[in-house]
Amino acid sequence: MPGVNPLLLRSMIVTGLLIAALNVVFAGVEYGFGTLPAWFWLSQLLLIPAMLVPARVFPEAAATPAYARRAGLYALGWSAPYAVYKFTGDALRPGFSADASLFGVVFTCLLFGLIFAAIRRPQ
């Protein structure tokens, strides 16, 4: 992927694998590892390409001086991996609501964006 630091890219891929592993552990403890459907296991592989979004967006966000734009970029960066994590976990619940899950993703990503933008100001 041109323009992305190889160390950052490697870190993001490892982070995606760790998030996938944690999602499997949390779901397995809650529902039982033997009862997790095949689609759940396979959907965790989506976290690897989903982590490419933050690898491209976070360096740009870190260099953006305007707070609102920086917060939006951080929120956008968190959206893909968090959406995979949240939707796959929520879809296991019997009363799954796509609307509620989507609202949770948007709200949490915006919150992460605001927090990261406040903490990570450009120098």
Short mmCIF file of N, CA and C in Angstrom, two decimals:
data_model
loop_
_atom_site.label_atom_id
_atom_site.label_comp_id
_atom_site.label_asym_id
_atom_site.label_seq_id
_atom_site.Cartn_x
_atom_site.Cartn_y
_atom_site.Cartn_z
N MET A 1 0.85 -1.17 0.00
CA MET A 1 0.00 0.00 0.00
C MET A 1 0.89 1.23 0.00
N PRO A 2 0.92 1.99 -1.09
CA PRO A 2 1.82 3.14 -1.16
C PRO A 2 1.43 4.25 -0.19
N GLY A 3 2.43 4.89 0.37
CA GLY A 3 2.19 6.02 1.25
C GLY A 3 1.96 5.65 2.70
N VAL A 4 2.01 4.37 3.02
CA VAL A 4 1.79 3.95 4.40
C VAL A 4 3.09 3.37 4.95
N ASN A 5 3.48 3.84 6.09
CA ASN A 5 4.66 3.36 6.78
C ASN A 5 4.53 1.85 7.01
N PRO A 6 5.53 1.04 6.62
CA PRO A 6 5.44 -0.42 6.79
C PRO A 6 5.25 -0.84 8.25
N LEU A 7 5.89 -0.13 9.17
CA LEU A 7 5.73 -0.46 10.58
C LEU A 7 4.30 -0.20 11.04
N LEU A 8 3.71 0.93 10.58
CA LEU A 8 2.33 1.24 10.91
C LEU A 8 1.40 0.18 10.32
N LEU A 9 1.63 -0.20 9.08
CA LEU A 9 0.80 -1.20 8.43
C LEU A 9 0.87 -2.53 9.17
N ARG A 10 2.06 -2.95 9.53
CA ARG A 10 2.23 -4.19 10.28
C ARG A 10 1.53 -4.10 11.64
N SER A 11 1.64 -2.95 12.30
CA SER A 11 0.98 -2.76 13.59
C SER A 11 -0.54 -2.84 13.46
N MET A 12 -1.07 -2.25 12.40
CA MET A 12 -2.52 -2.27 12.19
C MET A 12 -3.02 -3.69 11.91
N ILE A 13 -2.27 -4.46 11.16
CA ILE A 13 -2.68 -5.83 10.86
C ILE A 13 -2.64 -6.68 12.13
N VAL A 14 -1.60 -6.52 12.92
CA VAL A 14 -1.52 -7.25 14.19
C VAL A 14 -2.66 -6.81 15.12
N THR A 15 -2.96 -5.52 15.13
CA THR A 15 -4.07 -5.02 15.94
C THR A 15 -5.39 -5.62 15.48
N GLY A 16 -5.60 -5.72 14.17
CA GLY A 16 -6.80 -6.35 13.63
C GLY A 16 -6.92 -7.80 14.07
N LEU A 17 -5.81 -8.52 14.06
CA LEU A 17 -5.82 -9.92 14.52
C LEU A 17 -6.13 -10.02 16.01
N LEU A 18 -5.58 -9.09 16.80
CA LEU A 18 -5.86 -9.09 18.23
C LEU A 18 -7.32 -8.76 18.53
N ILE A 19 -7.88 -7.80 17.80
CA ILE A 19 -9.29 -7.45 17.99
C ILE A 19 -10.17 -8.65 17.62
N ALA A 20 -9.82 -9.32 16.53
CA ALA A 20 -10.58 -10.51 16.11
C ALA A 20 -10.51 -11.59 17.17
N ALA A 21 -9.32 -11.81 17.72
CA ALA A 21 -9.17 -12.83 18.76
C ALA A 21 -9.98 -12.47 20.00
N LEU A 22 -9.95 -11.21 20.40
CA LEU A 22 -10.74 -10.78 21.56
C LEU A 22 -12.24 -10.93 21.29
N ASN A 23 -12.67 -10.62 20.10
CA ASN A 23 -14.09 -10.76 19.75
C ASN A 23 -14.50 -12.22 19.85
N VAL A 24 -13.67 -13.12 19.37
CA VAL A 24 -13.96 -14.56 19.45
C VAL A 24 -13.99 -15.01 20.90
N VAL A 25 -13.03 -14.55 21.70
CA VAL A 25 -12.99 -14.95 23.12
C VAL A 25 -14.23 -14.44 23.85
N PHE A 26 -14.58 -13.16 23.67
CA PHE A 26 -15.75 -12.61 24.35
C PHE A 26 -17.02 -13.33 23.92
N ALA A 27 -17.19 -13.56 22.63
CA ALA A 27 -18.39 -14.25 22.14
C ALA A 27 -18.39 -15.70 22.59
N GLY A 28 -17.23 -16.34 22.59
CA GLY A 28 -17.15 -17.73 23.02
C GLY A 28 -17.48 -17.90 24.48
N VAL A 29 -17.03 -16.99 25.31
CA VAL A 29 -17.34 -17.06 26.74
C VAL A 29 -18.83 -16.82 26.97
N GLU A 30 -19.41 -15.89 26.21
CA GLU A 30 -20.83 -15.57 26.39
C GLU A 30 -21.76 -16.63 25.83
N TYR A 31 -21.44 -17.16 24.64
CA TYR A 31 -22.36 -18.07 23.95
C TYR A 31 -21.86 -19.50 23.85
N GLY A 32 -20.61 -19.73 24.18
CA GLY A 32 -20.01 -21.05 24.04
C GLY A 32 -19.29 -21.16 22.70
N PHE A 33 -18.05 -21.59 22.72
CA PHE A 33 -17.25 -21.65 21.50
C PHE A 33 -17.84 -22.62 20.49
N GLY A 34 -18.43 -23.70 20.96
CA GLY A 34 -19.00 -24.69 20.07
C GLY A 34 -20.26 -24.23 19.37
N THR A 35 -20.92 -23.21 19.90
CA THR A 35 -22.17 -22.74 19.31
C THR A 35 -21.98 -21.56 18.36
N LEU A 36 -20.76 -21.04 18.27
CA LEU A 36 -20.51 -19.90 17.37
C LEU A 36 -20.63 -20.39 15.92
N PRO A 37 -21.45 -19.71 15.13
CA PRO A 37 -21.64 -20.14 13.74
C PRO A 37 -20.39 -19.87 12.88
N ALA A 38 -20.30 -20.57 11.78
CA ALA A 38 -19.14 -20.45 10.88
C ALA A 38 -19.02 -19.02 10.35
N TRP A 39 -20.16 -18.36 10.08
CA TRP A 39 -20.09 -16.99 9.55
C TRP A 39 -19.40 -16.06 10.53
N PHE A 40 -19.58 -16.31 11.84
CA PHE A 40 -18.94 -15.46 12.85
C PHE A 40 -17.43 -15.61 12.78
N TRP A 41 -16.96 -16.85 12.71
CA TRP A 41 -15.52 -17.10 12.64
C TRP A 41 -14.93 -16.46 11.38
N LEU A 42 -15.60 -16.65 10.26
CA LEU A 42 -15.09 -16.11 8.99
C LEU A 42 -15.17 -14.59 8.93
N SER A 43 -16.19 -14.02 9.54
CA SER A 43 -16.33 -12.56 9.50
C SER A 43 -15.22 -11.86 10.29
N GLN A 44 -14.57 -12.56 11.18
CA GLN A 44 -13.46 -11.95 11.92
C GLN A 44 -12.29 -11.64 11.00
N LEU A 45 -12.21 -12.35 9.88
CA LEU A 45 -11.16 -12.07 8.90
C LEU A 45 -11.35 -10.70 8.25
N LEU A 46 -12.56 -10.16 8.32
CA LEU A 46 -12.81 -8.82 7.77
C LEU A 46 -12.07 -7.74 8.55
N LEU A 47 -11.67 -8.06 9.77
CA LEU A 47 -10.96 -7.05 10.57
C LEU A 47 -9.58 -6.74 9.99
N ILE A 48 -9.00 -7.67 9.28
CA ILE A 48 -7.67 -7.42 8.71
C ILE A 48 -7.74 -6.32 7.65
N PRO A 49 -8.60 -6.44 6.62
CA PRO A 49 -8.68 -5.32 5.67
C PRO A 49 -9.32 -4.07 6.29
N ALA A 50 -10.18 -4.24 7.28
CA ALA A 50 -10.81 -3.08 7.92
C ALA A 50 -9.76 -2.22 8.63
N MET A 51 -8.69 -2.81 9.07
CA MET A 51 -7.64 -2.04 9.75
C MET A 51 -6.80 -1.21 8.77
N LEU A 52 -6.99 -1.43 7.48
CA LEU A 52 -6.27 -0.60 6.50
C LEU A 52 -6.83 0.82 6.46
N VAL A 53 -8.10 0.98 6.84
CA VAL A 53 -8.70 2.32 6.86
C VAL A 53 -7.98 3.21 7.87
N PRO A 54 -7.82 2.78 9.13
CA PRO A 54 -7.08 3.64 10.07
C PRO A 54 -5.63 3.84 9.66
N ALA A 55 -5.03 2.85 8.99
CA ALA A 55 -3.63 3.00 8.57
C ALA A 55 -3.48 4.16 7.60
N ARG A 56 -4.49 4.44 6.80
CA ARG A 56 -4.45 5.55 5.85
C ARG A 56 -4.95 6.86 6.47
N VAL A 57 -5.96 6.77 7.34
CA VAL A 57 -6.64 7.97 7.84
C VAL A 57 -5.96 8.56 9.07
N PHE A 58 -5.48 7.74 9.99
CA PHE A 58 -4.92 8.25 11.24
C PHE A 58 -3.71 9.17 11.03
N PRO A 59 -2.75 8.84 10.14
CA PRO A 59 -1.63 9.78 9.93
C PRO A 59 -2.10 11.13 9.40
N GLU A 60 -3.10 11.12 8.52
CA GLU A 60 -3.64 12.38 8.02
C GLU A 60 -4.34 13.14 9.13
N ALA A 61 -5.08 12.43 9.97
CA ALA A 61 -5.78 13.08 11.09
C ALA A 61 -4.78 13.70 12.06
N ALA A 62 -3.69 13.01 12.31
CA ALA A 62 -2.70 13.51 13.26
C ALA A 62 -2.05 14.81 12.78
N ALA A 63 -2.06 15.04 11.47
CA ALA A 63 -1.44 16.24 10.92
C ALA A 63 -2.45 17.35 10.61
N THR A 64 -3.73 17.10 10.86
CA THR A 64 -4.78 18.07 10.53
C THR A 64 -4.96 19.05 11.68
N PRO A 65 -4.79 20.35 11.45
CA PRO A 65 -4.88 21.32 12.55
C PRO A 65 -6.32 21.62 13.01
N ALA A 66 -7.29 21.60 12.12
CA ALA A 66 -8.67 21.94 12.49
C ALA A 66 -9.29 20.80 13.32
N TYR A 67 -9.78 21.14 14.51
CA TYR A 67 -10.29 20.13 15.45
C TYR A 67 -11.44 19.31 14.85
N ALA A 68 -12.43 19.96 14.25
CA ALA A 68 -13.60 19.24 13.74
C ALA A 68 -13.20 18.28 12.63
N ARG A 69 -12.34 18.72 11.73
CA ARG A 69 -11.89 17.84 10.64
C ARG A 69 -11.06 16.70 11.20
N ARG A 70 -10.20 16.99 12.16
CA ARG A 70 -9.38 15.95 12.79
C ARG A 70 -10.26 14.93 13.50
N ALA A 71 -11.28 15.40 14.21
CA ALA A 71 -12.20 14.49 14.90
C ALA A 71 -12.96 13.62 13.89
N GLY A 72 -13.38 14.21 12.79
CA GLY A 72 -14.07 13.46 11.75
C GLY A 72 -13.19 12.39 11.13
N LEU A 73 -11.93 12.72 10.90
CA LEU A 73 -11.01 11.73 10.34
C LEU A 73 -10.75 10.59 11.31
N TYR A 74 -10.57 10.92 12.58
CA TYR A 74 -10.39 9.84 13.56
C TYR A 74 -11.65 8.97 13.65
N ALA A 75 -12.83 9.58 13.63
CA ALA A 75 -14.08 8.81 13.67
C ALA A 75 -14.19 7.92 12.44
N LEU A 76 -13.83 8.45 11.29
CA LEU A 76 -13.85 7.65 10.06
C LEU A 76 -12.87 6.49 10.15
N GLY A 77 -11.71 6.75 10.71
CA GLY A 77 -10.72 5.69 10.87
C GLY A 77 -11.18 4.56 11.76
N TRP A 78 -11.90 4.91 12.82
CA TRP A 78 -12.40 3.88 13.73
C TRP A 78 -13.61 3.14 13.17
N SER A 79 -14.31 3.72 12.20
CA SER A 79 -15.60 3.17 11.76
C SER A 79 -15.52 1.76 11.20
N ALA A 80 -14.60 1.47 10.31
CA ALA A 80 -14.56 0.15 9.68
C ALA A 80 -14.24 -0.98 10.68
N PRO A 81 -13.14 -0.89 11.43
CA PRO A 81 -12.87 -1.99 12.35
C PRO A 81 -13.91 -2.12 13.46
N TYR A 82 -14.38 -1.00 13.97
CA TYR A 82 -15.36 -1.08 15.05
C TYR A 82 -16.69 -1.62 14.55
N ALA A 83 -17.06 -1.28 13.32
CA ALA A 83 -18.32 -1.79 12.75
C ALA A 83 -18.26 -3.32 12.62
N VAL A 84 -17.14 -3.84 12.15
CA VAL A 84 -17.01 -5.30 12.03
C VAL A 84 -17.11 -5.92 13.42
N TYR A 85 -16.37 -5.38 14.37
CA TYR A 85 -16.39 -5.91 15.74
C TYR A 85 -17.80 -5.88 16.33
N LYS A 86 -18.45 -4.74 16.22
CA LYS A 86 -19.77 -4.55 16.85
C LYS A 86 -20.86 -5.36 16.17
N PHE A 87 -20.93 -5.28 14.83
CA PHE A 87 -22.00 -5.99 14.12
C PHE A 87 -21.90 -7.50 14.28
N THR A 88 -20.69 -8.04 14.23
CA THR A 88 -20.57 -9.49 14.35
C THR A 88 -20.93 -9.95 15.76
N GLY A 89 -20.56 -9.18 16.76
CA GLY A 89 -20.94 -9.52 18.13
C GLY A 89 -22.42 -9.36 18.37
N ASP A 90 -22.99 -8.27 17.87
CA ASP A 90 -24.43 -8.02 18.07
C ASP A 90 -25.30 -9.00 17.31
N ALA A 91 -24.85 -9.44 16.14
CA ALA A 91 -25.67 -10.34 15.31
C ALA A 91 -25.86 -11.70 15.96
N LEU A 92 -25.06 -12.03 16.95
CA LEU A 92 -25.23 -13.30 17.67
C LEU A 92 -26.41 -13.26 18.64
N ARG A 93 -26.81 -12.07 19.03
CA ARG A 93 -27.90 -11.94 20.01
C ARG A 93 -29.25 -12.25 19.35
N PRO A 94 -30.13 -12.91 20.08
CA PRO A 94 -31.44 -13.25 19.51
C PRO A 94 -32.26 -12.01 19.13
N GLY A 95 -32.18 -10.93 19.87
CA GLY A 95 -32.95 -9.73 19.58
C GLY A 95 -32.15 -8.72 18.79
N PHE A 96 -31.34 -9.15 17.85
CA PHE A 96 -30.46 -8.27 17.08
C PHE A 96 -31.26 -7.21 16.33
N SER A 97 -30.86 -5.96 16.49
CA SER A 97 -31.46 -4.85 15.77
C SER A 97 -30.35 -4.13 15.01
N ALA A 98 -30.42 -4.18 13.69
CA ALA A 98 -29.38 -3.53 12.87
C ALA A 98 -29.37 -2.02 13.11
N ASP A 99 -30.55 -1.43 13.30
CA ASP A 99 -30.62 0.01 13.54
C ASP A 99 -29.92 0.40 14.83
N ALA A 100 -30.19 -0.34 15.90
CA ALA A 100 -29.57 -0.04 17.19
C ALA A 100 -28.07 -0.27 17.12
N SER A 101 -27.65 -1.31 16.42
CA SER A 101 -26.24 -1.59 16.29
C SER A 101 -25.53 -0.49 15.49
N LEU A 102 -26.16 -0.05 14.41
CA LEU A 102 -25.59 1.02 13.60
C LEU A 102 -25.50 2.32 14.40
N PHE A 103 -26.52 2.63 15.16
CA PHE A 103 -26.50 3.82 16.01
C PHE A 103 -25.34 3.72 17.00
N GLY A 104 -25.15 2.54 17.60
CA GLY A 104 -24.05 2.34 18.53
C GLY A 104 -22.69 2.55 17.88
N VAL A 105 -22.54 2.06 16.65
CA VAL A 105 -21.28 2.24 15.92
C VAL A 105 -21.02 3.71 15.65
N VAL A 106 -22.01 4.42 15.12
CA VAL A 106 -21.84 5.83 14.78
C VAL A 106 -21.54 6.65 16.03
N PHE A 107 -22.30 6.43 17.09
CA PHE A 107 -22.11 7.18 18.33
C PHE A 107 -20.72 6.93 18.91
N THR A 108 -20.33 5.68 18.99
CA THR A 108 -19.03 5.34 19.57
C THR A 108 -17.88 5.88 18.73
N CYS A 109 -17.99 5.77 17.41
CA CYS A 109 -16.93 6.28 16.54
C CYS A 109 -16.81 7.80 16.65
N LEU A 110 -17.93 8.49 16.72
CA LEU A 110 -17.88 9.94 16.91
C LEU A 110 -17.24 10.29 18.25
N LEU A 111 -17.59 9.55 19.28
CA LEU A 111 -17.00 9.78 20.60
C LEU A 111 -15.49 9.52 20.57
N PHE A 112 -15.08 8.40 19.96
CA PHE A 112 -13.64 8.12 19.80
C PHE A 112 -12.95 9.24 19.03
N GLY A 113 -13.61 9.71 17.97
CA GLY A 113 -13.03 10.79 17.16
C GLY A 113 -12.82 12.05 17.96
N LEU A 114 -13.81 12.44 18.74
CA LEU A 114 -13.69 13.64 19.57
C LEU A 114 -12.58 13.51 20.60
N ILE A 115 -12.51 12.35 21.22
CA ILE A 115 -11.48 12.12 22.25
C ILE A 115 -10.09 12.11 21.64
N PHE A 116 -9.92 11.36 20.54
CA PHE A 116 -8.61 11.30 19.90
C PHE A 116 -8.18 12.65 19.36
N ALA A 117 -9.11 13.42 18.81
CA ALA A 117 -8.78 14.74 18.28
C ALA A 117 -8.32 15.68 19.39
N ALA A 118 -8.90 15.53 20.58
CA ALA A 118 -8.50 16.37 21.70
C ALA A 118 -7.12 15.96 22.24
N ILE A 119 -6.87 14.67 22.24
CA ILE A 119 -5.61 14.16 22.79
C ILE A 119 -4.46 14.31 21.82
N ARG A 120 -4.70 14.01 20.57
CA ARG A 120 -3.65 13.94 19.55
C ARG A 120 -3.67 15.19 18.65
N ARG A 121 -3.23 16.30 19.18
CA ARG A 121 -3.15 17.55 18.41
C ARG A 121 -1.84 17.55 17.62
N PRO A 122 -1.88 18.16 16.43
CA PRO A 122 -0.63 18.25 15.66
C PRO A 122 0.36 19.17 16.36
N GLN A 123 1.62 18.87 16.23
CA GLN A 123 2.67 19.66 16.88
C GLN A 123 3.04 20.85 16.07
#
